[in-house]
Structure formats: structure tokens, C-alpha cells
Coordinates of C-alpha atoms and ligand atoms in Angstrom, one line a residue:
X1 CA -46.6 -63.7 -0.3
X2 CA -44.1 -62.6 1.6
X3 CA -45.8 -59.4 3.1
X4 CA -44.5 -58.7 6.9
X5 CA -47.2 -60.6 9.4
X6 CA -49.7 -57.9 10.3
X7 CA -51.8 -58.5 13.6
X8 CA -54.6 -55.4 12.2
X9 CA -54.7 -56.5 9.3
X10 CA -58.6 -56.6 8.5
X11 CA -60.4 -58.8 6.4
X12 CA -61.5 -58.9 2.3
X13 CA -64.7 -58.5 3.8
X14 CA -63.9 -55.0 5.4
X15 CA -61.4 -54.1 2.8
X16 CA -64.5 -54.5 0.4
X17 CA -67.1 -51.6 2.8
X18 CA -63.9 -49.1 2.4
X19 CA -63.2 -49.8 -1.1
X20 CA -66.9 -49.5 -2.2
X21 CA -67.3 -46.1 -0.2
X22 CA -63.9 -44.7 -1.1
X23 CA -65.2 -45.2 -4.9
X24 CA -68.2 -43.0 -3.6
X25 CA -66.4 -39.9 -2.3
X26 CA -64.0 -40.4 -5.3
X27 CA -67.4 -39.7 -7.3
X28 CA -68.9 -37.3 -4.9
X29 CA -65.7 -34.8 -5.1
X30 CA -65.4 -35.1 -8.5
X31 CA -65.0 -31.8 -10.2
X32 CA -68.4 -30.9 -12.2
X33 CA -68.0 -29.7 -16.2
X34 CA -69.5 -26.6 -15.1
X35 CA -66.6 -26.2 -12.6
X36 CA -63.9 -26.7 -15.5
X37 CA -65.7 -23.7 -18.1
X38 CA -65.0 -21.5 -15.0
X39 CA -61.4 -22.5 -14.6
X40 CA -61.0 -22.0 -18.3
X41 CA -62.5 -19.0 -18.5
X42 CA -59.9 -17.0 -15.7
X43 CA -57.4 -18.6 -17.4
X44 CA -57.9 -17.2 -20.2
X45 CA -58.8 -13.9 -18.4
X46 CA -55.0 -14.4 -16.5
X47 CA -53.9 -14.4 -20.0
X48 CA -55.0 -11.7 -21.5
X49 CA -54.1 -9.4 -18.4
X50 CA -50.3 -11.0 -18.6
X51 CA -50.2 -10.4 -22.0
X52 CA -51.3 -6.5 -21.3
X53 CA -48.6 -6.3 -18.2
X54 CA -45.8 -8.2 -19.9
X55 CA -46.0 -8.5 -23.7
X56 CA -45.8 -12.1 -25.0
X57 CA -46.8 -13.8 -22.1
X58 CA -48.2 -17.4 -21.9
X59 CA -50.2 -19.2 -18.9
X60 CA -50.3 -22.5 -18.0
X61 CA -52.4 -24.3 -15.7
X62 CA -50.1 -26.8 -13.0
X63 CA -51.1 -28.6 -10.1
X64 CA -54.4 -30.5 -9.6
X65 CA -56.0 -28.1 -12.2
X66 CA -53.4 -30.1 -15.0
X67 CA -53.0 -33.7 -13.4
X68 CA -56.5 -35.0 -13.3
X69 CA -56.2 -34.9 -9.5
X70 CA -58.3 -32.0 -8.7
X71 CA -61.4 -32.5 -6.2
X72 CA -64.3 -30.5 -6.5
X73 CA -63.7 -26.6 -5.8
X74 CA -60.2 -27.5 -5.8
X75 CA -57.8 -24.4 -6.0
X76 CA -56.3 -23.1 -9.7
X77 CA -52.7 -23.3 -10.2
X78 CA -50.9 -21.6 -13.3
X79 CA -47.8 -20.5 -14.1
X80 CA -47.1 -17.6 -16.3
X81 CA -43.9 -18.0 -19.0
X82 CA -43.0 -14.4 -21.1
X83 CA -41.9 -15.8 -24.2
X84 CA -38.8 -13.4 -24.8
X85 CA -35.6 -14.5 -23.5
X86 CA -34.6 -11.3 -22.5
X87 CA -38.0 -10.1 -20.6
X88 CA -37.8 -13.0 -18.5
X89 CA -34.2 -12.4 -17.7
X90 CA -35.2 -8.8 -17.0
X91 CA -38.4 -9.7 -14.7
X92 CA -37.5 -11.5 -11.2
X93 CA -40.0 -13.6 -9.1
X94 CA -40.5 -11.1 -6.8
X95 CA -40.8 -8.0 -9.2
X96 CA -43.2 -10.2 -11.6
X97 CA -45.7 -10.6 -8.0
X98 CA -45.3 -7.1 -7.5
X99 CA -46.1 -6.3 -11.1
X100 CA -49.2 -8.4 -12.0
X101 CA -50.5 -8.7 -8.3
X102 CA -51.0 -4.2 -8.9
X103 CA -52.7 -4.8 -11.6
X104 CA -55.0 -7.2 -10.7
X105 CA -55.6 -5.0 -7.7
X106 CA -57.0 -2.5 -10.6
X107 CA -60.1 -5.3 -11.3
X108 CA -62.6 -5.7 -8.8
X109 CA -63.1 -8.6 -10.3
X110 CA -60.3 -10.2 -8.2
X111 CA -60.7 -10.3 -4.9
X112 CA -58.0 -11.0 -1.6
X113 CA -55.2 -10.6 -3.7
X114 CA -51.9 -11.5 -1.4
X115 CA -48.5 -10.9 -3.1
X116 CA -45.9 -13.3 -1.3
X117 CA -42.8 -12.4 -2.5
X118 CA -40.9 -14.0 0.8
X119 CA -42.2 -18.1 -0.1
X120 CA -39.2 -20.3 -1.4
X121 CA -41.4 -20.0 -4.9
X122 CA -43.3 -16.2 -5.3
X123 CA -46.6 -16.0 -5.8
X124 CA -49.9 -14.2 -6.3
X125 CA -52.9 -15.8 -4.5
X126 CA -56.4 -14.5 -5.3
X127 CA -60.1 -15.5 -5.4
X128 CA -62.2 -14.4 -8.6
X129 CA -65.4 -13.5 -8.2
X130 CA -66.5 -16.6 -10.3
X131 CA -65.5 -19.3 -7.1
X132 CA -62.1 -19.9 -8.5
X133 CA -59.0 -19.6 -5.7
X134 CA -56.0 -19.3 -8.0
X135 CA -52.0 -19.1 -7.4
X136 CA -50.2 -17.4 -9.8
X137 CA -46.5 -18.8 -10.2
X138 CA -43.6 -17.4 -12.8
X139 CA -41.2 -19.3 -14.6
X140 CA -41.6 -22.5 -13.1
X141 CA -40.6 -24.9 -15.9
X142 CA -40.4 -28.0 -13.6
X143 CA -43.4 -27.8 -11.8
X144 CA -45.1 -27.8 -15.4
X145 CA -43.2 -31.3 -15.8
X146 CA -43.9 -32.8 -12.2
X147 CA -47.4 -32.0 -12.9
X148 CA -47.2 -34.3 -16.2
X149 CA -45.2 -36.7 -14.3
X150 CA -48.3 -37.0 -11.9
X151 CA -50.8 -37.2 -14.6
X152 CA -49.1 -40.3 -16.5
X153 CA -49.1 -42.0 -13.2
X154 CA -52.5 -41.2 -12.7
X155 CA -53.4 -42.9 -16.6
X156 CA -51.6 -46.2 -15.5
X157 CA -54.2 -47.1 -13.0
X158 CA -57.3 -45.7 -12.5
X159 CA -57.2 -46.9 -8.2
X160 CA -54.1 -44.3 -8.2
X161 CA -56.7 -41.4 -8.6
X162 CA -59.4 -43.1 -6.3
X163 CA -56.4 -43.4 -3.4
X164 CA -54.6 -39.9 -4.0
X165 CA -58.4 -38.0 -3.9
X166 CA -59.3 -39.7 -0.1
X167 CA -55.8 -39.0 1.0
X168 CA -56.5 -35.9 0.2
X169 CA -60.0 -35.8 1.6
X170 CA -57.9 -36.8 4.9
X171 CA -55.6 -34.7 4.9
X172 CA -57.8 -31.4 4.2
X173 CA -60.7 -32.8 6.9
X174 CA -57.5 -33.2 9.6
X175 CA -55.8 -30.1 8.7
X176 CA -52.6 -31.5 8.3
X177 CA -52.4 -30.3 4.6
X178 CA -50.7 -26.4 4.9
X179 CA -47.2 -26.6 4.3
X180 CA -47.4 -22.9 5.2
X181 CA -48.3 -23.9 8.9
X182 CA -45.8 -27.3 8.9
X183 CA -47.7 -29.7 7.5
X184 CA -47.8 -31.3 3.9
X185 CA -48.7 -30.0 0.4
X186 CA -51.3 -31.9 -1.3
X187 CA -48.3 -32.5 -3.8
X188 CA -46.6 -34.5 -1.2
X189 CA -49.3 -36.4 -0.1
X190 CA -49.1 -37.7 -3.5
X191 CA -45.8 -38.2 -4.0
X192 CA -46.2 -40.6 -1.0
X193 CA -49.2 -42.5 -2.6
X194 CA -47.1 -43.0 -5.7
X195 CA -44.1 -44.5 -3.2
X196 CA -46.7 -46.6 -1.9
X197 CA -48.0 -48.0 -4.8
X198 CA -44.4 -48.4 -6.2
X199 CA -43.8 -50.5 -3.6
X200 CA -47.1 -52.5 -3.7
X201 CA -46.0 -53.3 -7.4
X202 CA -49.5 -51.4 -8.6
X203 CA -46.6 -48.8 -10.4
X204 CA -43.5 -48.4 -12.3
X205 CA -40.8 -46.0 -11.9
X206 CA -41.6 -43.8 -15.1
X207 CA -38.2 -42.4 -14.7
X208 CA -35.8 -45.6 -15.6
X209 CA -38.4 -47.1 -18.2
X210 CA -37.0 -46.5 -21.5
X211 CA -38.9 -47.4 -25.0
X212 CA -36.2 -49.6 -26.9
X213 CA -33.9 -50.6 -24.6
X214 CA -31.4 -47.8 -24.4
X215 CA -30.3 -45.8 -21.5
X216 CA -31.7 -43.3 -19.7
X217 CA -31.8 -39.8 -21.6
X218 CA -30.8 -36.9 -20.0
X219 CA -33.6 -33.8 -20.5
X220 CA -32.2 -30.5 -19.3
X221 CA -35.0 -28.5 -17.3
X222 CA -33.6 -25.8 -15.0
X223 CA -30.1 -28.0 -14.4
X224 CA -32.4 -31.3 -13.4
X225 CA -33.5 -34.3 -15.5
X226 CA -37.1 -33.8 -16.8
X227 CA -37.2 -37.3 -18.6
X228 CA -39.5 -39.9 -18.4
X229 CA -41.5 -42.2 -19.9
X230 CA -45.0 -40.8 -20.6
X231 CA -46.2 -43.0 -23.6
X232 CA -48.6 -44.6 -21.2
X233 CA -50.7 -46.6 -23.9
X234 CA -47.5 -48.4 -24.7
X235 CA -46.5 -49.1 -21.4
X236 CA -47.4 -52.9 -21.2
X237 CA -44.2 -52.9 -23.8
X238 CA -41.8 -52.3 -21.1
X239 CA -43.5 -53.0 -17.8
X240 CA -46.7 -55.5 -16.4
X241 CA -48.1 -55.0 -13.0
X242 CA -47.8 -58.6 -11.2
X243 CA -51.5 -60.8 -10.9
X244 CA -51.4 -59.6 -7.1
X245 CA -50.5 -56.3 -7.6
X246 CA -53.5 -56.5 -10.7
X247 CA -56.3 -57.5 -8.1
X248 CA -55.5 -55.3 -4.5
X249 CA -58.7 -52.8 -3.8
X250 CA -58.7 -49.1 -3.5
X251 CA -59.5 -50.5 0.0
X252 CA -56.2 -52.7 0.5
X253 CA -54.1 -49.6 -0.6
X254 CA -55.1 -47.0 1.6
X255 CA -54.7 -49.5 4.6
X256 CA -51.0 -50.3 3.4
X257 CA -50.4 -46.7 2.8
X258 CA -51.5 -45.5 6.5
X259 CA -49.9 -48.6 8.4
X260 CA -46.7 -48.1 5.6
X261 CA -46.5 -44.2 7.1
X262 CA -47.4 -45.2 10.9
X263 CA -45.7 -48.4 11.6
X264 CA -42.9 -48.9 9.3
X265 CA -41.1 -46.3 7.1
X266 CA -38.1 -45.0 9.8
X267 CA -38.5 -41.3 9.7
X268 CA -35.5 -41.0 11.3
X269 CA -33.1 -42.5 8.4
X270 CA -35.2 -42.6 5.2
X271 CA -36.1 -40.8 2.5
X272 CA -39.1 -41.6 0.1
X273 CA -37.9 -41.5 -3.6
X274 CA -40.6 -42.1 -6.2
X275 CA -37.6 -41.1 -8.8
X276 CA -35.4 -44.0 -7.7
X277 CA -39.2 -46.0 -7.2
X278 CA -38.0 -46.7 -3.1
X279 CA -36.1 -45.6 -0.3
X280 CA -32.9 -43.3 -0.2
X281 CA -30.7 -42.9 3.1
X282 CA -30.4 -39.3 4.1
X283 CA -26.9 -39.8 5.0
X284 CA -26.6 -40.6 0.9
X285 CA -28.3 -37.4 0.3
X286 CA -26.5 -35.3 2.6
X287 CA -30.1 -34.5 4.0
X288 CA -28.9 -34.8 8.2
X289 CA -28.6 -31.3 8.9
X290 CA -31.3 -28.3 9.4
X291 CA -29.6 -25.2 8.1
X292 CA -31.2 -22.2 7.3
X293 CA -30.2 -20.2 4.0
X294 CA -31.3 -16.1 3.3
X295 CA -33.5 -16.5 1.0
X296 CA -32.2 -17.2 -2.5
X297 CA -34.7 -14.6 -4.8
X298 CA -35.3 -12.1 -2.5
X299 CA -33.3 -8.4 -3.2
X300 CA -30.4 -8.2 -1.1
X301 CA -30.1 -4.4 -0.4
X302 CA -26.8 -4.3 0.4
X303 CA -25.1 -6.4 -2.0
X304 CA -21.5 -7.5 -1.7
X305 CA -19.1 -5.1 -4.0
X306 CA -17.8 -8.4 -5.5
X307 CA -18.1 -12.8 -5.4
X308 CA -16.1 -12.2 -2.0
X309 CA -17.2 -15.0 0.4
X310 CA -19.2 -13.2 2.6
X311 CA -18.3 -12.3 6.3
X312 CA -20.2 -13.3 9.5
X313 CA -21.0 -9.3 9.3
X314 CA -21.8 -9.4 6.1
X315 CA -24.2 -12.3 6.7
X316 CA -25.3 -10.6 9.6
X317 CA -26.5 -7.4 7.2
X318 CA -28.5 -9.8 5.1
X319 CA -31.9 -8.5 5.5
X320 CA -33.6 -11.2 3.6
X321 CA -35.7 -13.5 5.0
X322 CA -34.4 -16.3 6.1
X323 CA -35.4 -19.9 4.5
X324 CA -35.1 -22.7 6.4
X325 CA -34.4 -26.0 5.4
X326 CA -35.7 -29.6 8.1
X327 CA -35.0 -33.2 7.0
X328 CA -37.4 -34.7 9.7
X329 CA -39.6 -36.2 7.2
X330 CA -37.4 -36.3 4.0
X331 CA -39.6 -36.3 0.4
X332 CA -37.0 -35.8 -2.8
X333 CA -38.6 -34.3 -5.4
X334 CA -38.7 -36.7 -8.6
X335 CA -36.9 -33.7 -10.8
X336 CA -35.4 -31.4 -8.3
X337 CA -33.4 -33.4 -6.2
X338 CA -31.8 -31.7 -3.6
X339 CA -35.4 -30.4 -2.6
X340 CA -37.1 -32.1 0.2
X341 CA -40.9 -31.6 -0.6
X342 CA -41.2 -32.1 3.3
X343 CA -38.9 -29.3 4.4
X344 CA -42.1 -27.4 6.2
X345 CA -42.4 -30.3 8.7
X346 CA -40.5 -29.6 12.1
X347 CA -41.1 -31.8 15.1
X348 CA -44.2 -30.7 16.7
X349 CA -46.1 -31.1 13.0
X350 CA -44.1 -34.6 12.6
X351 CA -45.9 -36.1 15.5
X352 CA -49.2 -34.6 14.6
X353 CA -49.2 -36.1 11.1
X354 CA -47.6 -39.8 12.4
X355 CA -50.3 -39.4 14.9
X356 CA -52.8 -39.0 12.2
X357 CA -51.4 -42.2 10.1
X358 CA -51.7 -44.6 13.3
X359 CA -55.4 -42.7 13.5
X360 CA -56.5 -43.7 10.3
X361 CA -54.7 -47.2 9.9
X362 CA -56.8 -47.8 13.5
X363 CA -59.9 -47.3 12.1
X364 CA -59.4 -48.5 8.9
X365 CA -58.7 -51.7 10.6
X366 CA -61.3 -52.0 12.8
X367 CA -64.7 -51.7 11.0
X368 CA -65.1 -51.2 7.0
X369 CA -68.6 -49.7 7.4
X370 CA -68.5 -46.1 7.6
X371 CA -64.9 -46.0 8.1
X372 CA -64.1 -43.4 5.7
X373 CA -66.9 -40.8 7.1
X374 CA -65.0 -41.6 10.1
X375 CA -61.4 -41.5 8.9
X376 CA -62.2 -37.8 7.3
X377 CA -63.6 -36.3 10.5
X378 CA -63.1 -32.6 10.6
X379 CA -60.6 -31.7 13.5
X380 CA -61.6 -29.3 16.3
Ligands
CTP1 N1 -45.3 -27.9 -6.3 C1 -44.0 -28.1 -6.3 N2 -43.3 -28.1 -5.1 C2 -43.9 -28.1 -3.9 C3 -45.3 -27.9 -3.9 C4 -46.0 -27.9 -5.1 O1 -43.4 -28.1 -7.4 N3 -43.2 -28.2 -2.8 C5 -46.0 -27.8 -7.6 C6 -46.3 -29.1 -8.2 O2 -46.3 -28.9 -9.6 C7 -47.7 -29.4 -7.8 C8 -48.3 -28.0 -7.8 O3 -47.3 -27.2 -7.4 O4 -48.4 -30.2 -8.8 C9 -49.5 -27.8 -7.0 O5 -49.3 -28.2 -5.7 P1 -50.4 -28.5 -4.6 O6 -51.3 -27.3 -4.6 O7 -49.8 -28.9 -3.4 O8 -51.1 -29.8 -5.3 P2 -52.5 -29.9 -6.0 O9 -52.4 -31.2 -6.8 O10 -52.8 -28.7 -6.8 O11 -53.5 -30.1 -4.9 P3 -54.8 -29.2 -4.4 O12 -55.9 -29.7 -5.3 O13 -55.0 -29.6 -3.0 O14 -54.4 -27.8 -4.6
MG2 MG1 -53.2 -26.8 -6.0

């Protein structure tokens, strides 16, 4: 093998203790049936209300909720669609949140209803009185297909689930998963498992695998390529996992992924890219400078009279909020490429999470028993 010469390394032996107790939380935090009839049944509630706000209206579950990813009392995630052209022309992100989060307000059924019309994507956020947390999206086409993108890499290997759900684990127990307060989605976190096992050879890159042996087709979805291979029963067709690749624990791969993020991908150059199944250059992404953008969805009170450029005044005037945009620790999105999923990080978060990577590839590599209570201990 020609794997770098690693000094932490621990043995099979320990590799073994995680792997068997990594397979128990993976059992432990998965989502009861009981669980699912409750998401299904506000979704179909959700439904029927969008229907009643917006005419022909359909809602679609996204997220963990649609990739087989979820842990137990996981949040919802849906996405509403109005089926006539010409509504959903009519209806913007921020007057759809306005719109359905008052009339949900109406149900006391629903409870902390927020309406965030100001996030990069709108949304509703609410609790039902049933348990379920749910976010309430509009028109998102592509995060219907990166959620289907997720789940066929999820039904190539059944260690990708048992990985992405203690990662997770992690990440919640050492609060370093809010992208609202700099730190990662959960959706990043497994973009980076995927990169990881990409590079361990335990995946393919769904995107360039083509049944036949054409080229790749181009899908339209929002102005981005949607395609990729999702006949995952057929797979062994086109692509075959090498023998070492075939026999790594759960155990192995969530060492390599913490040492991976604390010791050797360069932050300050590199840019994970499960779409092109390794490593971009920011510089070839044009990803080196922080700028900050008015928000694109918001209402702009004072619109300009015509496509002008607009003026530093006029700039000035724009009331929206403003978006900004970091490439400290650069994630592309497999679809939408010129969106870093790690935009939220700035530099004080960046060392908090690398400091939580070198945490967790420490312990993992000093003592396989009880290493994964101790690697998801809750901060402060
Ligand atoms: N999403 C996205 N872009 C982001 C964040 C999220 O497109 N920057 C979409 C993806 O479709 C993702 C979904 O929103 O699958 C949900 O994201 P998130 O809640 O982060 O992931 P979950 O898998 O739902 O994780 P959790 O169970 O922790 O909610
Ligand atoms: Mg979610």
C-alpha cells in the first residue's frame, strides 16, 4: 500500500472496539417506524394547507428526511413546488415565507413558527405539536436532486451510512454543526465523508459513471447539471470497489476521515469536490476572495429605473441584507458549482472545527474502548 507513513496510526485491534461501538450508536440513533408515521402524517398535513394557500401545490420531503441519513428525532425538511408555471413565477421566496408562515400562525397546532426571509435560501421553521421540527423550503429543485445524489451513495455501501450518522453524532455533541453560527451543515459534513471515501476507493464518482459507454449527459436543473448515475443495482457494470477498499471497517474510515481533515487536506489552497470525486484549486475556481453581495431574493425598495450598472450611491441605497460569501474552507456543491457549501465558516469557526478534527483523530488513536462515548462528548 502506498498509504502516507502514519506515526498514530492505531491497531486492527482498536480499529475493531470503534468499529463495533460505532455500529451500536448507528443502531441506537436509528429513526423508530413510529417516528416516520409522524413525519408522514405533517407532511401530508403541510400539503393540504399549501394546497389551501396556493392552489396546486406539491410537498416534498429533502434532506435527511429523503436520503436515509436521518438520526432519530432528526429535523423534517420539505420543499413546496406550485405546479402552475405562472403561480410560481408570480410567488417569490420571500412572499411564499410570508404567505404560508401567516397561515400556519392561524393553527395552534404549529408552534415557534420563524419566517426567515433574509437566509441565502427562505424559509419557514416550525415545530408541530406531534415532535416534528420542520423547514419549509420553496422551489428548490436542486436540493431535491442532491438529496437523491446522497441517497444512491448511501445504497452503494452500507459503512457510508454507519460513518455519515457518528460524524454527525460528533458534530451535533461538539456544536460545530450550525452554519447559522459559522459552523457546518450536516449536508457538508457529508459531502466530506463522501470525499473521503472517494478517496479511500470505498466510492465512485456517480457523476462521470455512464451506463453504456457514452458521454456524460447534460440534465438542465436551474442552469446546473443534475445527472448522474443512480442505477445502483447495476453499478458493479461500470465500477468495482478494490479488495482493500472492500475490507476497511467503519472503524478505519472515521480515523482516515478525522486525521484526512486535521493533518492533511491544505485549507488554505484546496477545495473538496465529490463532483470531480477529489480536490479542486481555489485559484481554478476563482474561490480566493471574500466578497459580500446584497442579497440576491430579497425586495430591493428602491429599484434602479433601468439595467444601469449601479453607482457606489446606488449601492449604498441598497437596503438589503447583505450576503457574504468566505472561501476559508471551500466545499463545491456536487450540482451548484459556484456555491461553497462552507461559505458560513470565517476564521475563528475554522480553527474551532480543525481543532475538533485533531480532537477526535487523538482519541480515536489512542484507545478503541469507549472512544466514541468519548469522541461525542457534549461541549460546555
Ligand atoms: N442543502 C443545500 N445546501 C446547503 C445546505 C443544505 O442544498 N448549504 C439541502 C440539501 O438538499 C440537504 C438538505 O438541504 O440534503 C438538508 O440539509 P441539512 O439539514 O444540513 O442536512 P440533513 O441531512 O437534513 O441533516 P440533519 O438530519 O442534521 O437535519
Ligand atoms: Mg435536515
Amino acid at each position: 500500500s502506498d498509504r502516507k507513513y502514519d506515526p498514530y496510526r492505531p491497531s486492527s485491534h482498536v480499529f475493531d472496539l470503534i468499529t463495533r461501538d460505532a455500529k451500536i450508536l448507528c443502531q441506537e440513533l436509528d429513526p423508530m417506524p413510529e417516528e416516520e408515521t409522524r413525519k408522514l402524517a405533517l407532511l401530508q398535513r403541510l400539503s393540504d394547507i399549501a394546497n389551501e394557500v396556493f392552489g396546486q401545490a406539491e410537498v416534498l420531503p429533502f434532506g435527511s428526511s429523503g436520503n436515509g441519513l436521518a438520526l432519530a428525532n432528526a429535523d423534517m425538511d420539505v420543499c413546496v413546488f406550485l405546479n402552475s408555471q405562472q403561480m410560481a413565477e408570480e410567488v417569490s421566496p420571500v412572499e411564499f415565507v410570508e404567505r404560508i408562515g401567516d397561515r400556519l400562525e392561524k393553527d395552534n397546532e404549529f408552534e415557534n413558527i420563524l419566517q426567515l426571509k433574509r437566509a441565502r435560501v427562505p424559509i419557514v421553521k416550525l415545530n408541530h405539536i406531534n415532535g416534528i421540527a420542520c423547514d419549509i423550503g420553496y422551489q428548490n429543485d436542486l436540493a431535491i436532486w442532491n438529496t437523491r445524489l446522497l441517497r444512491a451513495y448511501c445504497r452503494v455501501d452500507t459503512r457510508v451510512r454507519d460513518v455519515v450518522v457518528v460524524i454527525k453524532k460528533w458534530a451535533k455533541c461538539r456544536k460545530i454543526n450550525n452554519p447559522y453560527t459559522g459552523s457546518l451543515s450536516s449536508y457538508a459534513y457529508v459531502l466530506l465523508v463522501i470525499h473521503v471515501l472517494q478517496r479511500q476507493g470505498v466510492l465512485p464518482n456517480l457523476q462521470t459513471i455512464v451506463s453504456g459507454n457514452g458521454k456524460i449527459p447534460y440534465w438542465d436543473c436551474q442552469g446546473f447539471n443534475r445527472y448522474f448515475f443512480e442505477d445502483i443495482p447495476n453499478l458493479a457494470r461500470y465500477w468495482q470497489q478494490t479488495p482493500e477498499a472492500a475490507t476497511q471497517t467503519v472503524g478505519e474510515l472515521l480515523y482516515e476521515f478525522f486525521r484526512y481533515f486535521a493533518s492533511e487536506f491544505r485549507y488554505a489552497s484546496h477545495v473538496v469536490s465529490i463532483r470531480s470525486g477529489g480536490l479542486l484549486t481555489k485559484e481554478s475556481k476563482e474561490w480566493t476572495k471574500d466578497f459580500t453581495q446584497p442579497h440576491p431574493q430579497h425586495p430591493q425598495p428602491q429599484a434602479p429605473a433601468d439595467d444601469a450598472p449601479q453607482s457606489e450611491e446606488q449601492m449604498q441605497a441598497d437596503t438589503r441584507p447583505i450576503v457574504k460569501n468566505r472561501y476559508l474552507f471551500c466545499i463545491e456543491d456536487p450540482f451548484e458549482l459556484n456555491h461553497n457549501i462552507g461559505r458560513p465558516v470565517d476564521r475563528y469557526s475554522l480553527f474551532t472545527i480543525r481543532g475538533e478534527f485533531m480532537r477526535a483523530a487523538k482519541i480515536l488513536s489512542k484507545n478503541g474502548d469507549g472512544a466514541i462515548t468519548r469522541l461525542c462528548y457534549e461541549r460546555e
